Each structure stands twice: as C-alpha cells, then as structure tokens.
Coordinates of C-alpha atoms and ligand atoms in Angstrom, one line a residue:
M1 CA -8.8 18.6 -23.7
H2 CA -9.2 18.0 -20.0
K3 CA -9.2 14.3 -19.1
K4 CA -11.7 13.5 -16.4
L5 CA -9.7 11.8 -13.6
F6 CA -10.7 8.4 -12.4
I7 CA -7.3 7.9 -10.8
P8 CA -6.9 7.6 -7.0
G9 CA -5.6 11.1 -6.6
P10 CA -5.6 13.8 -7.6
T11 CA -9.3 13.7 -8.2
E12 CA -11.7 16.0 -10.1
V13 CA -12.1 19.4 -8.5
K14 CA -15.3 21.3 -9.1
S15 CA -14.8 24.7 -10.7
D16 CA -16.4 26.7 -7.9
V17 CA -14.1 24.9 -5.4
L18 CA -11.1 25.8 -7.6
E19 CA -12.2 29.4 -7.8
K20 CA -12.0 29.6 -4.0
M21 CA -8.3 29.1 -4.4
S22 CA -8.1 32.6 -5.8
T23 CA -9.6 34.3 -2.7
P24 CA -7.4 37.4 -1.9
M25 CA -4.8 36.7 0.7
I26 CA -5.1 37.4 4.4
G27 CA -2.4 37.7 7.0
H28 CA -1.6 34.3 8.5
R29 CA -1.4 35.9 11.9
S30 CA -4.8 37.6 11.5
K31 CA -8.0 36.9 13.3
D32 CA -9.4 35.9 9.9
A33 CA -6.8 33.1 9.7
S34 CA -7.8 31.8 13.1
T35 CA -11.4 31.9 12.2
L36 CA -10.7 30.0 9.0
Q37 CA -8.7 27.3 10.8
R38 CA -11.4 27.0 13.5
S39 CA -14.1 26.7 10.9
I40 CA -12.2 23.9 9.0
S41 CA -11.6 22.1 12.3
E42 CA -15.2 22.0 13.3
K43 CA -16.3 20.5 10.0
M44 CA -13.4 18.0 9.8
M45 CA -14.3 16.8 13.3
K46 CA -17.9 16.0 12.1
L47 CA -16.6 14.3 9.0
L48 CA -14.2 12.1 11.0
Y49 CA -16.6 11.6 14.0
T50 CA -14.2 13.0 16.6
D51 CA -13.8 15.7 19.2
K52 CA -10.0 15.6 18.9
Q53 CA -8.0 18.5 17.7
I54 CA -7.6 18.9 13.9
L55 CA -4.1 19.9 12.6
L56 CA -3.2 21.0 9.1
S57 CA 0.1 20.8 7.4
T58 CA 1.3 22.4 4.2
S59 CA 2.5 19.2 2.7
S60 CA 0.8 16.2 1.2
G61 CA -0.6 13.5 3.4
S62 CA 2.8 11.8 3.7
G63 CA 4.0 14.8 5.8
F64 CA 1.7 13.9 8.7
M65 CA 2.4 10.2 8.3
E66 CA 6.1 10.9 8.8
A67 CA 5.3 13.4 11.6
A68 CA 3.2 10.9 13.4
I69 CA 5.7 8.0 13.3
R70 CA 8.7 10.1 14.2
S71 CA 7.1 12.3 16.8
C72 CA 5.1 9.6 18.7
T73 CA 7.3 6.5 18.7
K74 CA 9.4 6.3 21.9
K75 CA 10.0 2.6 22.0
R76 CA 9.3 0.8 18.7
A77 CA 6.6 1.1 16.0
A78 CA 4.6 -1.9 14.5
V79 CA 3.9 -1.1 10.9
F80 CA 1.1 -3.1 9.3
S81 CA 1.2 -3.1 5.5
V82 CA -1.1 -4.5 2.8
G83 CA 0.6 -2.6 0.0
A84 CA 2.7 0.2 -1.2
F85 CA 1.3 2.9 1.1
G86 CA 1.4 0.7 4.2
K87 CA 5.1 0.1 3.6
R88 CA 5.7 3.8 3.3
W89 CA 5.3 4.2 7.1
Y90 CA 8.1 1.7 7.5
D91 CA 10.4 3.5 5.1
M92 CA 9.6 6.7 7.0
A93 CA 10.5 5.1 10.3
L94 CA 13.9 3.9 8.9
G95 CA 14.6 7.2 7.3
N96 CA 14.1 9.0 10.6
G97 CA 16.0 6.5 12.7
V98 CA 12.8 5.3 14.4
A99 CA 12.9 1.7 15.6
A100 CA 10.2 -0.2 13.7
D101 CA 9.1 -3.7 12.5
L102 CA 7.1 -4.3 9.3
F103 CA 4.2 -6.8 9.3
E104 CA 3.2 -7.5 5.7
V105 CA 0.6 -9.7 4.0
E106 CA 0.4 -10.7 0.4
W107 CA -0.9 -7.9 -1.8
G108 CA -4.7 -8.2 -2.1
K109 CA -5.2 -9.4 1.4
H110 CA -6.1 -7.4 4.5
T111 CA -4.7 -6.8 8.0
T112 CA -6.5 -8.9 10.6
P113 CA -7.2 -7.9 14.2
E114 CA -5.5 -11.2 15.2
M115 CA -2.2 -10.2 13.6
V116 CA -2.2 -6.9 15.4
D117 CA -3.1 -8.5 18.7
E118 CA -0.2 -11.0 18.3
A119 CA 2.3 -8.3 17.6
L120 CA 1.2 -5.9 20.3
S121 CA 1.0 -8.7 22.9
T122 CA 4.8 -9.0 22.8
G123 CA 4.9 -5.6 24.6
K124 CA 7.6 -4.4 22.2
Y125 CA 5.6 -1.7 20.6
D126 CA 4.2 1.7 21.7
L127 CA 2.9 2.8 18.3
V128 CA 1.0 1.0 15.6
T129 CA 0.2 2.0 12.0
V130 CA -2.6 0.6 9.9
T131 CA -3.7 1.7 6.4
H132 CA -7.4 2.2 6.3
N133 CA -7.7 2.2 2.5
E134 CA -4.7 0.7 0.6
T135 CA -4.8 2.5 -2.8
S136 CA -2.3 0.2 -4.5
T137 CA -4.4 -2.9 -4.0
G138 CA -7.9 -1.6 -3.5
I139 CA -8.2 -3.1 0.0
M140 CA -10.1 -1.4 2.9
N141 CA -9.0 -2.8 6.2
P142 CA -11.4 -3.4 9.1
V143 CA -10.0 -0.6 11.2
G144 CA -12.9 -0.6 13.6
E145 CA -12.3 -4.3 14.5
I146 CA -8.5 -3.7 14.7
G147 CA -9.2 -0.7 17.0
E148 CA -11.0 -3.0 19.4
V149 CA -7.8 -5.0 19.8
V150 CA -5.6 -2.0 20.1
K151 CA -7.7 -0.7 23.0
K152 CA -6.4 -3.6 25.1
Y153 CA -3.0 -1.9 24.9
P154 CA -3.4 1.6 26.5
D155 CA 0.3 2.5 25.9
V156 CA 0.1 2.1 22.2
V157 CA -0.5 5.1 20.0
F158 CA -2.8 4.0 17.1
C159 CA -2.2 5.8 13.8
I160 CA -4.2 5.2 10.6
D161 CA -3.8 6.3 7.0
T162 CA -7.1 7.5 5.6
V163 CA -5.6 9.5 2.7
S164 CA -7.7 7.8 0.1
S165 CA -10.8 7.2 2.1
A166 CA -11.6 10.2 4.3
A167 CA -14.8 11.8 3.0
G168 CA -15.5 8.7 0.9
A169 CA -16.1 6.2 3.7
K170 CA -17.2 6.4 7.3
I171 CA -14.2 6.7 9.6
E172 CA -15.2 6.9 13.3
V173 CA -12.0 8.1 14.8
D174 CA -13.2 8.3 18.4
K175 CA -15.2 5.1 18.4
W176 CA -12.3 3.2 16.8
G177 CA -9.9 4.6 19.4
V178 CA -7.6 6.2 16.8
D179 CA -5.0 8.6 18.1
I180 CA -3.8 10.0 14.8
C181 CA -5.8 9.8 11.7
V182 CA -4.0 11.2 8.6
T183 CA -5.6 12.3 5.3
S184 CA -4.9 14.8 2.6
T185 CA -6.9 17.0 0.3
Q186 CA -6.5 15.6 -3.2
K187 CA -8.4 12.3 -2.9
A188 CA -12.0 11.8 -1.7
L189 CA -12.1 15.4 -0.4
A190 CA -11.9 16.4 -4.0
L191 CA -9.5 19.4 -3.6
P192 CA -6.2 20.2 -5.2
P193 CA -3.1 18.6 -3.5
G194 CA -1.2 20.6 -0.9
L195 CA -2.6 20.1 2.6
A196 CA -2.3 17.2 5.0
I197 CA -4.9 16.9 7.7
C198 CA -4.8 14.9 10.9
T199 CA -6.6 14.3 14.2
I200 CA -4.5 14.1 17.3
S201 CA -5.5 12.6 20.7
E202 CA -4.2 13.6 24.2
K203 CA -2.4 10.3 24.3
A204 CA -0.5 11.1 21.2
V205 CA 0.4 14.5 22.5
K206 CA 1.6 13.1 25.8
R207 CA 3.7 10.6 24.0
A208 CA 5.3 13.2 21.7
E209 CA 6.3 15.2 24.9
T210 CA 8.5 12.3 25.8
V211 CA 10.2 11.9 22.4
E212 CA 13.4 13.7 21.6
N213 CA 14.4 14.7 18.0
R214 CA 10.9 15.2 16.7
G215 CA 12.4 17.2 13.9
Y216 CA 11.3 20.8 13.1
Y217 CA 8.8 21.3 10.3
F218 CA 7.1 18.0 11.0
D219 CA 7.2 18.1 14.8
I220 CA 3.6 17.3 15.4
L221 CA 3.8 18.5 19.0
K222 CA 4.9 21.9 17.9
V223 CA 2.0 22.2 15.5
Y224 CA -0.4 21.1 18.1
K225 CA 0.9 23.5 20.7
Y226 CA 0.8 26.4 18.3
I227 CA -2.8 25.7 17.4
G228 CA -3.6 26.0 21.1
K229 CA -1.4 28.8 22.2
K230 CA -1.7 31.0 19.1
D231 CA -5.4 30.7 18.7
H232 CA -5.6 28.3 15.8
Q233 CA -2.6 29.4 13.9
Y234 CA 0.4 27.6 12.5
P235 CA 4.2 27.8 13.3
S236 CA 4.9 28.6 9.6
T237 CA 2.8 30.1 6.8
P238 CA 0.1 27.6 5.8
N239 CA -1.4 27.2 2.4
L240 CA -4.2 29.7 2.9
S241 CA -5.5 29.4 -0.6
L242 CA -6.2 25.7 -0.1
M243 CA -7.6 26.4 3.3
F244 CA -10.2 28.7 1.7
A245 CA -11.1 26.0 -0.7
L246 CA -11.2 23.3 2.0
D247 CA -13.5 25.3 4.2
Y248 CA -15.9 25.9 1.2
Q249 CA -15.7 22.3 0.1
L250 CA -16.5 21.0 3.6
D251 CA -19.7 23.2 3.5
K252 CA -20.6 21.5 0.3
I253 CA -19.9 18.1 1.8
M254 CA -22.2 18.9 4.7
E255 CA -24.8 20.1 2.3
E256 CA -24.7 16.8 0.4
G257 CA -24.9 15.1 3.8
I258 CA -22.0 13.0 5.2
E259 CA -23.9 9.8 5.1
N260 CA -25.3 10.5 1.6
R261 CA -21.7 11.1 0.5
F262 CA -20.6 7.7 1.8
D263 CA -23.7 6.0 0.3
R264 CA -22.8 7.6 -3.1
H265 CA -19.3 6.2 -2.8
K266 CA -20.7 2.7 -1.9
E267 CA -23.0 2.8 -4.9
M268 CA -20.2 3.7 -7.3
A269 CA -18.0 1.0 -5.8
D270 CA -20.8 -1.6 -6.1
Y271 CA -21.3 -0.7 -9.7
V272 CA -17.6 -0.8 -10.7
R273 CA -17.1 -4.1 -8.8
S274 CA -20.0 -5.8 -10.6
W275 CA -18.7 -4.5 -13.9
A276 CA -15.2 -5.8 -13.0
K277 CA -16.5 -9.2 -12.0
K278 CA -18.6 -9.5 -15.2
N279 CA -15.7 -8.6 -17.5
F280 CA -12.5 -9.4 -15.5
E281 CA -11.9 -10.3 -11.9
L282 CA -11.5 -8.3 -8.7
F283 CA -7.9 -8.1 -7.5
G284 CA -7.9 -9.0 -3.8
E285 CA -10.4 -10.1 -1.2
E286 CA -13.8 -9.0 -2.2
E287 CA -15.0 -8.8 1.4
Y288 CA -12.5 -6.1 2.0
A289 CA -12.8 -4.3 -1.4
S290 CA -12.4 -0.5 -1.1
N291 CA -15.3 1.9 -1.5
T292 CA -13.2 4.5 -3.2
V293 CA -11.0 2.6 -5.6
T294 CA -11.3 -0.7 -7.4
A295 CA -8.3 -2.8 -8.4
V296 CA -9.2 -5.0 -11.4
K297 CA -7.3 -8.1 -12.3
N298 CA -6.4 -8.0 -15.9
T299 CA -7.6 -11.5 -16.7
K300 CA -8.1 -10.6 -20.4
G301 CA -4.5 -9.6 -20.9
I302 CA -5.4 -6.2 -22.4
S303 CA -2.8 -3.5 -22.7
V304 CA -3.8 -1.1 -19.9
K305 CA -1.4 1.5 -21.4
D306 CA -3.3 1.4 -24.8
L307 CA -6.6 1.5 -23.1
N308 CA -5.7 4.6 -21.3
A309 CA -4.4 6.2 -24.4
K310 CA -7.7 5.5 -26.1
L311 CA -9.6 6.7 -23.1
A312 CA -7.6 9.9 -23.2
E313 CA -8.8 10.7 -26.7
R314 CA -12.3 10.5 -25.2
G315 CA -11.5 12.7 -22.2
F316 CA -11.0 10.1 -19.5
T317 CA -8.1 8.6 -17.5
I318 CA -7.8 5.6 -15.2
S319 CA -4.8 4.2 -13.4
N320 CA -2.5 1.4 -14.3
G321 CA -1.6 -1.1 -11.6
Y322 CA 0.8 0.0 -8.9
G323 CA 4.5 -0.9 -9.1
D324 CA 4.8 -4.7 -9.9
L325 CA 1.0 -4.8 -10.5
K326 CA 1.4 -2.6 -13.6
E327 CA -0.5 -4.2 -16.6
K328 CA -1.4 -7.1 -14.3
T329 CA -4.1 -4.9 -12.7
F330 CA -5.6 -1.6 -13.4
R331 CA -7.4 0.8 -11.0
I332 CA -10.6 2.8 -11.3
A333 CA -11.1 5.4 -8.7
H334 CA -14.6 6.3 -7.7
M335 CA -14.0 9.0 -5.1
G336 CA -14.6 12.6 -4.4
D337 CA -17.3 14.5 -6.3
I338 CA -17.6 12.0 -9.2
T339 CA -21.1 10.7 -9.6
L340 CA -22.5 7.2 -10.5
E341 CA -23.6 8.7 -13.9
E342 CA -20.0 9.7 -14.6
V343 CA -18.7 6.3 -13.6
K344 CA -21.3 4.6 -15.9
E345 CA -20.1 6.9 -18.8
L346 CA -16.5 5.8 -18.2
L347 CA -17.3 2.1 -18.1
E348 CA -19.4 2.4 -21.3
N349 CA -16.4 4.0 -23.0
I350 CA -14.2 1.2 -21.8
D351 CA -16.7 -1.4 -23.0
D352 CA -16.8 0.3 -26.4
I353 CA -13.0 0.5 -26.7
L354 CA -12.4 -3.1 -25.6
G355 CA -15.5 -4.5 -27.4
L356 CA -16.9 -5.9 -24.2
Ligands
PLP401 C1 -2.1 8.9 -1.9 C2 -1.8 8.1 -0.7 C3 -0.8 8.5 0.2 C4 0.1 9.6 -0.1 O1 -0.5 10.8 0.1 P1 0.2 12.1 -0.4 O2 -0.9 13.1 0.0 O3 0.4 12.0 -1.8 O4 1.4 12.3 0.4 C5 -0.7 7.8 1.4 N1 -1.5 6.7 1.6 C6 -2.5 6.4 0.8 C7 -3.3 5.2 1.2 C8 -2.7 7.0 -0.4 O5 -3.6 6.7 -1.2

C-alpha cells in the first residue's frame, strides 16, 4: 500500500506529473532542449519573484548549495545556522577548503538581522548563507529583514537555502537582495528528487570569475556561462525526464495561482499548529514557525516510532524528529500538492491512534 507522505521531502507527486517523466527522450543539444530550459526558467522566475538567470543541476539541492559556497567565496563565508541544514553549508565549506565561520543559535530559534549585521560589520566576509526554512526545526527565518541588513554590504554575496520552502511560501529573491537562491524539486514543488534549481545574480557571477578552484561539475560559473553561450543548455546531460515534469508542474502551479498556493500552505500550517498546540506544544519560536513543516514537541512522551508504524497501516507517514530531536519531537510536513482536507484526515487518524 502506498503511504501518503507527510514528511518534509520527498513529498507526494500527482500521477499526471509522474507520467510526464515518461515523455520520450530528446537530444540534450536540440532546440527542443533549449526551449524546455527556457520555459522552465520563465516560470521559475515568476515563482521566485526575480529577473535573474535560473540554473538547473542534475543533483539534489545540496549540489547547488555546495556549488554556491565553493564558487563564490573568495575571502571567507559567514554561515548562519538554526539547525541541521544550516550547518550543512559549513560542512560543505570545510570539505572544499573554503574559509568559513559558523554562527549558530539554539535549535528552535531563528537567525536575527542583528546577528548578521554584527558578523558582516567585521569586514571579514564576502559571502553569507542563511536558511530560509530550516526543515529540522520547523523554523522560517525572516530573510527579507536579513536581506535589508545584507544590502549595507555590497561586496557580500547573499545565498539562501529555500529547498523546503520554494513554491510553498513567498520568496522575493530580487526584493530581498538575494544573489543565489537554492531549491530542489522534491519538496514544496511536489516533484520527484533529482534536480537542484537556483537563481544567480550578476554579483555572484562576477565573484565566481575571481575564484580559483571552483571544481568541475559544480562550477556554478561554468553552468551559468553554458546557459548563455549554448542557448539554454547544460555542460553535461541534464535530467530531461524531470525537466519535462518540472515544466508541466510549473504550469499547474501557475494555474492554481502562486499566491493561492502560498495561502493554501499557510492554511495547512495554521491548522497543524493549532492541533499541535491543543495536544502537544510547538517546538521552537511560534512567531517564526514554518509554513511548510511543523515540528511538534513530544510533551506527551508518545513513541513516535510506534505512531508512525500504526499510521503506516492506515496509509500515512510522518517524520520523526531530526537527529538528536528524534522522539523528542516529530514533524508533519504540509507542503507541495497536499490539501487541507488531506491534512485533516491525517490528524484525525493520529487523534484516533493516540486517543486524543
Ligand atoms: C531537504 C533539504 C536540503 C537538502 O536538499 P537535497 O535536495 O536533499 O540535497 C537542504 N536544505 C533544506 C532546508 C532541506 O529541507
């Protein structure tokens, strides 16, 4: 039996979208391939409120996170982390020999504009990373406000991780002054995993031009230049199957209406949060609670593992807490194409299993 996914990625994929994956192949150097890339770009630009170039990578989102920090840090990166995925940028920097400092807060808290200002005011950094939506803790950072601070430092390349929020929450790349915004297909975009997507600004491109050892496959400058020079094509063979599905899914997202889609996510988040507060507690600062995934504090000391086993028998699955938060918290994702009705059905089943 298929278990409906209420985990923060991969998320449920509609069958018509899945079917697009079986579109017959085209040459990746053909005009059709260029048309496909261009079509995806135009729609992604609308979704992310940007006029910057859109790049795709046949990797998961982590690919472009690594590409960004390696290709665009000349001096030193300031990595702001509020959980597991924030720290991932730091590990990527270390693994690539990129100079970086990690600025962490206690899990459940958010990154403040003041923290970023203080770090950047030292003049030590020329790149900063911030997680928009931290999936391990269910925290959504105020990236717009942080962006206002970053704008005071014109030499700093501003990178954000929107892997678990793009297409589920409004992300205004240009207004927020974001240079590289990274996401991937398998979360709020509701597609199978296998493509990373990012926006890239002129500033980021200019920086990459000054950085040596950008690597090969994840050299973001090479991907950018190829897109320009080769008429919207890629240095290596991209995941065309997923590109067909992405192009189609973006049409469906436009049909739903971008704002409507964000509103639907907000509604689902509000519903899950009030359920969590009634029966448990929210993990983390409510003011910064995520619109795509809710982390619930396990105040009743239930066995999350057992709950999930029972949910599985009924055709649902949720996520345990991340890392050290396992069993201390659990996470319910409400992102992608899932509806409020489906969320209600899940919670009714949890109520029934736990006798709430
Ligand atoms: C899932 C996730 C990632 C990792 O993305 P992949 O596509 O699995 O590489 C990074 N950041 C956040 C916030 C995530 O939720």
